[in-house]
């Protein structure tokens, strides 16, 4: 056996031993409140399809209509000949939604975060990040060559301390999630913006879980906090969550967007996403405008879930968003709970290290506008029962 073979085998065995081995589900249905997994229908509480748009007929229709005219593949990168008028229209709509001069599409949120951080930052700069920021932000910061500094989660005093003690003479960028993906809580953006202004730092917000679900008209966390492009010069959000499609964008000034077009390697050296996908996202933005009941229904379901779970003394983490994690602790316990729930017909993801810090494994429960009140009630009952059983047996 070569060194690589044994290295891989050991690594995989170690993951199994630590209850950290991950497996994929093969869905046999569209995304929705009910999904088919290996022929079984399960109630789904783990997607990021917050508004229930991923399988909406208006999106499928827009996608297939556009595919008939523009084909499937974009055929090239944006800078060669893959940039279509649909991409352009979508960029203008996203800029307008977020109240920024321009927006630029990326093929994924991961690519967008790497692209913007590696383009903006240089060696000698500082990138200051919340400890619980999404992996793509931490990776982008690391790859940028800037000095990476982290601060305690959602703690303006900790950020103030970092800003007061510069370790370099370069530029400084403060980066946070708008809504934290594994915790569901919101960043205190207003306080951060004031600190950044005071210390002459720029601020970047990743609003993957805020866009479409918070703020006026679904404009996101930054708009909800009343912050403009001067307060938050770099705004990034994804299209594969509340908007129900795929891809991501960065919004900001003319100069920021042009600098990304000219310099972001994740933008330049990759094939443009299908134009028809842009048409589907445009259809999702139309629904955001015309079907505000989705937002209202989701808020009502969140309140119903929290009330129900607290009535059963379930260890909910503090969150008022569609991400409602239940703190379990050990990875083995989280996994066992998730398995029990799945046997009872509920799909709830166990989130384990390294996605979350050691000792904070959790069930990450997500609610969507496509769920019904009865489904939420059934989930609360199932969780309470599974939790009580685990407490009783100690496993
Ligand atoms: C999902 C997510 C991303 C990555 O977006 P993709 O389009 O899935 O690559 C980035 N940041 C946060 C906070 C996310 O939740």
XYZ file of C-alpha atoms and ligand atoms in Angstrom:
410
model
C 0.000 0.000 0.000
C 1.312 3.467 -0.821
C 1.468 6.176 1.822
C -1.577 7.878 0.402
C -3.742 4.753 0.666
C -2.986 4.219 4.318
C -3.348 7.906 5.066
C -6.835 7.961 3.561
C -7.878 4.747 5.265
C -6.737 5.988 8.664
C -8.457 9.306 8.186
C -11.754 7.651 7.299
C -11.545 5.200 10.199
C -10.851 8.030 12.617
C -13.970 9.838 11.418
C -16.058 6.702 11.940
C -14.613 6.192 15.422
C -15.481 9.767 16.393
C -19.060 9.634 15.061
C -18.072 12.265 12.512
C -18.466 10.224 9.345
C -20.808 11.949 6.928
C -23.165 10.347 4.481
C -25.271 11.764 1.703
C -28.951 11.122 1.190
C -30.097 10.349 -2.337
C -33.315 12.305 -2.692
C -35.859 10.846 -5.067
C -38.074 13.914 -5.142
C -38.030 17.672 -5.442
C -37.069 19.758 -2.437
C -40.099 20.529 -0.256
C -41.753 19.957 3.131
C -41.900 16.269 2.223
C -39.092 14.509 0.402
C -38.508 10.937 -0.739
C -35.419 9.219 0.611
C -34.823 5.615 -0.442
C -38.496 5.250 -1.318
C -39.701 6.653 2.022
C -41.583 9.918 2.384
C -40.059 12.028 5.151
C -41.060 15.394 6.614
C -38.138 17.609 5.775
C -36.708 20.021 8.347
C -33.183 20.462 7.045
C -33.244 22.407 3.797
C -32.393 26.092 3.366
C -35.365 26.536 1.054
C -36.835 29.050 3.517
C -39.521 30.472 1.250
C -40.439 27.150 -0.338
C -39.383 28.316 -3.810
C -36.912 25.598 -4.854
C -39.632 23.546 -6.558
C -42.099 26.359 -7.289
C -43.764 25.903 -10.712
C -43.086 29.546 -11.664
C -39.339 28.916 -11.296
C -39.417 25.652 -13.266
C -41.467 27.358 -15.966
C -39.053 30.312 -16.203
C -36.116 27.899 -16.343
C -37.553 25.770 -19.147
C -38.837 28.740 -21.168
C -35.418 30.395 -20.999
C -33.665 27.102 -21.777
C -35.665 26.816 -25.006
C -34.381 30.211 -26.086
C -30.896 30.350 -24.523
C -30.076 26.647 -24.300
C -28.668 24.934 -21.229
C -24.926 25.594 -21.026
C -23.586 29.141 -20.959
C -20.713 27.894 -23.122
C -17.924 30.039 -21.685
C -16.784 32.205 -18.815
C -18.402 35.615 -18.317
C -15.429 37.487 -19.783
C -15.220 35.368 -22.932
C -18.771 34.945 -24.248
C -20.768 33.271 -21.473
C -22.354 36.462 -20.099
C -25.956 36.678 -21.232
C -28.490 39.505 -21.108
C -30.332 37.429 -18.475
C -27.249 37.531 -16.221
C -27.160 41.274 -16.759
C -30.832 41.713 -15.894
C -30.430 39.604 -12.761
C -27.421 41.637 -11.622
C -29.422 44.832 -12.018
C -32.375 43.386 -10.067
C -30.102 42.213 -7.228
C -28.367 45.613 -7.046
C -31.741 47.286 -6.826
C -33.064 44.839 -4.190
C -30.044 45.422 -1.957
C -29.848 49.178 -2.646
C -26.337 49.137 -4.068
C -24.978 50.603 -7.328
C -23.991 47.228 -8.798
C -24.002 43.484 -8.254
C -21.912 40.664 -9.710
C -22.976 37.028 -10.046
C -20.763 34.157 -8.928
C -21.439 30.457 -9.469
C -21.578 29.750 -5.718
C -21.375 31.464 -2.378
C -18.141 29.668 -1.661
C -16.612 31.097 -4.853
C -17.984 34.582 -4.158
C -16.457 34.729 -0.689
C -13.083 33.480 -1.876
C -13.208 35.847 -4.828
C -14.029 38.979 -2.919
C -11.644 38.346 -0.007
C -8.665 37.391 -2.170
C -9.251 40.358 -4.478
C -9.797 43.003 -1.837
C -7.123 41.982 0.661
C -3.351 41.983 0.363
C -0.503 40.799 2.525
C -0.099 43.355 5.313
C -3.871 43.832 5.694
C -5.998 42.458 8.509
C -9.199 40.482 8.160
C -11.214 40.379 11.377
C -13.844 37.650 11.560
C -16.464 36.343 13.960
C -15.303 32.925 15.192
C -18.454 31.288 13.905
C -18.293 32.737 10.394
C -19.029 30.374 7.518
C -16.107 28.203 6.394
C -15.921 29.986 3.030
C -15.225 33.307 4.776
C -12.535 31.808 6.979
C -10.974 30.065 3.956
C -11.107 33.230 1.853
C -9.447 35.181 4.635
C -6.724 32.567 4.921
C -6.079 32.397 1.169
C -5.946 36.192 0.906
C -2.592 36.406 2.683
C -3.983 39.023 5.091
C -3.505 38.487 8.791
C -6.538 36.586 10.102
C -7.885 37.710 13.482
C -11.018 36.307 15.034
C -13.325 37.624 17.741
C -15.899 36.094 20.103
C -19.192 35.318 18.434
C -21.658 38.245 18.285
C -19.623 40.319 20.733
C -19.195 44.012 19.786
C -16.848 44.561 22.756
C -14.547 41.822 21.444
C -14.577 43.406 17.995
C -13.859 46.819 19.530
C -10.825 45.338 21.273
C -9.538 43.865 17.991
C -10.055 47.156 16.199
C -8.306 49.100 18.944
C -5.197 46.937 18.664
C -4.078 46.993 15.060
C -1.281 44.541 14.326
C -0.417 45.965 10.930
C -0.465 49.212 8.998
C -2.502 47.870 6.105
C -6.237 48.076 5.465
C -8.702 46.342 7.761
C -11.813 44.398 6.812
C -14.393 43.192 9.347
C -16.346 40.181 8.072
C -19.489 38.621 9.565
C -22.465 36.460 8.645
C -25.734 38.440 8.751
C -27.551 35.383 10.133
C -25.314 32.584 11.408
C -25.857 29.418 9.424
C -25.534 26.857 12.236
C -26.861 29.025 15.093
C -29.651 31.039 13.493
C -28.847 34.174 15.479
C -28.260 37.581 13.920
C -25.113 39.714 13.994
C -25.442 43.119 15.717
C -24.705 44.861 12.413
C -25.561 48.379 13.570
C -23.035 48.253 16.415
C -20.383 46.734 14.161
C -20.937 49.419 11.517
C -20.441 52.168 14.108
C -17.181 50.530 15.282
C -15.921 50.154 11.714
C -16.693 53.793 10.982
C -14.876 54.873 14.148
C -11.768 52.832 13.282
C -11.727 53.385 9.531
C -12.282 49.690 8.718
C -14.472 48.316 5.932
C -17.254 45.873 6.685
C -18.395 42.839 4.723
C -21.610 40.929 5.433
C -22.408 37.432 4.137
C -26.202 37.375 4.092
C -26.752 33.858 2.754
C -29.468 33.221 5.368
C -30.901 36.740 5.549
C -31.595 37.649 1.926
C -35.211 37.001 1.002
C -36.332 36.361 4.578
C -35.446 39.503 6.508
C -35.512 43.219 5.822
C -37.965 45.303 3.825
C -39.146 43.318 0.796
C -36.666 40.556 1.635
C -33.708 42.909 1.068
C -31.818 41.150 3.871
C -30.086 41.765 7.198
C -28.126 44.829 6.117
C -31.263 46.635 4.950
C -33.059 45.463 8.109
C -30.341 47.194 10.155
C -30.813 50.364 8.074
C -27.236 50.276 6.757
C -26.225 51.582 3.332
C -23.315 50.932 0.998
C -21.059 53.315 2.953
C -21.708 51.382 6.181
C -21.335 47.957 4.550
C -19.291 48.370 1.373
C -19.217 44.611 0.665
C -22.475 42.670 0.683
C -22.563 39.044 -0.392
C -25.567 36.730 -0.508
C -26.495 33.421 -2.075
C -29.305 32.408 -4.417
C -29.503 28.754 -3.369
C -31.256 29.359 -0.062
C -34.385 31.547 0.263
C -34.439 32.320 -3.460
C -34.576 28.618 -4.259
C -32.112 28.474 -7.180
C -28.304 28.386 -7.173
C -25.338 30.747 -7.244
C -24.456 33.922 -5.382
C -23.631 37.587 -5.824
C -21.569 40.409 -4.401
C -23.101 43.894 -4.323
C -21.289 47.182 -3.821
C -19.840 50.217 -5.530
C -18.942 50.481 -9.198
C -15.246 50.267 -8.258
C -15.664 47.155 -6.121
C -17.575 45.308 -8.844
C -15.167 46.359 -11.614
C -12.208 45.304 -9.454
C -13.823 41.880 -9.026
C -14.516 41.522 -12.750
C -10.897 42.403 -13.512
C -9.225 40.566 -10.656
C -11.256 37.816 -8.950
C -9.852 34.532 -10.201
C -12.982 32.650 -9.032
C -14.958 34.921 -11.340
C -12.615 35.028 -14.320
C -11.542 31.399 -14.658
C -14.864 29.644 -14.418
C -17.788 28.932 -16.723
C -20.789 31.237 -16.319
C -23.866 29.606 -14.778
C -26.658 28.751 -17.243
C -28.611 31.818 -18.430
C -31.845 29.903 -17.759
C -30.859 29.712 -14.102
C -30.783 33.514 -14.043
C -34.312 33.479 -15.486
C -35.441 31.189 -12.656
C -33.875 33.512 -10.068
C -35.653 36.475 -11.688
C -38.914 34.539 -11.268
C -38.057 34.001 -7.589
C -37.496 37.750 -7.179
C -40.931 38.370 -8.726
C -42.477 36.037 -6.129
C -40.612 37.878 -3.379
C -42.493 41.008 -4.491
C -45.908 39.469 -5.066
C -46.204 36.750 -2.412
C -45.394 38.411 0.890
C -47.575 35.767 2.594
C -44.554 33.443 2.387
C -42.589 35.668 4.719
C -45.558 36.141 7.072
C -46.399 32.430 7.189
C -42.757 31.539 7.907
C -42.650 34.026 10.805
C -45.837 32.511 12.248
C -44.377 28.992 11.986
C -41.151 30.080 13.703
C -43.127 31.553 16.618
C -45.265 28.406 16.824
C -42.216 26.141 16.863
C -40.376 28.149 19.524
C -43.435 28.269 21.794
C -44.014 24.530 21.400
C -40.390 23.532 21.915
C -39.970 25.726 24.988
C -43.173 24.294 26.461
C -41.425 20.900 26.311
C -38.207 22.317 27.819
C -36.228 21.467 24.706
C -32.754 23.121 24.698
C -33.367 25.541 21.840
C -30.574 27.922 20.993
C -31.581 31.609 21.005
C -32.849 32.316 17.487
C -35.821 34.063 15.943
C -34.982 32.975 12.394
C -35.921 29.937 10.302
C -32.792 28.196 11.653
C -33.771 26.696 15.014
C -30.938 24.568 16.424
C -31.392 22.270 19.382
C -28.165 22.056 21.343
C -27.291 18.420 22.069
C -23.560 18.435 22.896
C -21.964 15.149 21.891
C -21.752 14.141 18.248
C -22.886 10.593 19.106
C -26.032 11.850 20.852
C -26.898 14.252 18.048
C -26.491 11.468 15.512
C -28.623 9.058 17.554
C -31.419 11.624 17.873
C -31.342 12.330 14.161
C -31.583 8.566 13.443
C -34.514 8.112 15.854
C -36.343 11.009 14.233
C -35.711 9.636 10.768
C -37.180 6.284 11.794
C -40.305 8.188 12.851
C -40.481 9.986 9.489
C -38.702 13.275 10.260
C -35.614 14.427 8.432
C -33.524 16.614 10.772
C -29.799 17.089 10.272
C -27.234 16.388 13.009
C -24.537 19.046 12.719
C -21.243 17.939 14.191
C -17.651 19.189 14.437
C -15.784 20.514 12.541
C -18.814 22.391 11.166
C -19.549 23.511 14.752
C -17.165 23.721 17.751
C -16.456 20.469 19.655
C -19.054 19.725 22.321
C -21.765 21.742 20.559
C -23.186 19.141 18.177
C -26.783 19.972 17.466
C -29.903 19.204 15.541
C -30.212 21.982 12.987
C -33.924 22.358 12.429
C -34.996 24.594 9.577
C -38.515 25.781 8.845
C -39.886 26.927 5.507
C -42.922 28.785 4.222
C -44.025 25.533 2.573
C -44.584 23.813 5.939
C -48.006 23.697 7.587
C -48.852 24.370 11.217
C -49.769 20.689 11.638
C -46.301 19.665 10.403
C -44.660 21.980 12.936
C -46.805 20.538 15.728
C -45.906 16.990 14.675
C -42.211 17.899 14.704
C -42.413 19.382 18.212
C -44.135 16.231 19.507
C -41.570 13.951 17.844
C -38.647 15.989 19.177
C -40.035 16.012 22.706
C -40.564 12.252 22.627
C -37.132 11.451 21.139
C -35.455 13.817 23.600
C -37.232 12.293 26.614
C -36.357 8.775 25.467
C -32.716 9.690 25.083
C -32.623 11.325 28.522
C -34.182 8.176 30.003
C -31.813 5.707 28.340
C -28.749 7.946 28.487
C -27.840 7.311 24.853
C -24.363 28.347 2.118
C -23.441 29.434 2.534
C -22.386 29.857 1.721
C -22.005 29.127 0.471
O -22.932 29.347 -0.539
P -23.055 28.263 -1.712
O -23.786 28.989 -2.777
O -23.818 27.128 -1.148
O -21.661 27.904 -2.108
C -21.636 30.941 2.110
N -21.892 31.566 3.277
C -22.877 31.162 4.114
C -23.091 31.886 5.396
C -23.670 30.086 3.768
O -24.606 29.652 4.595
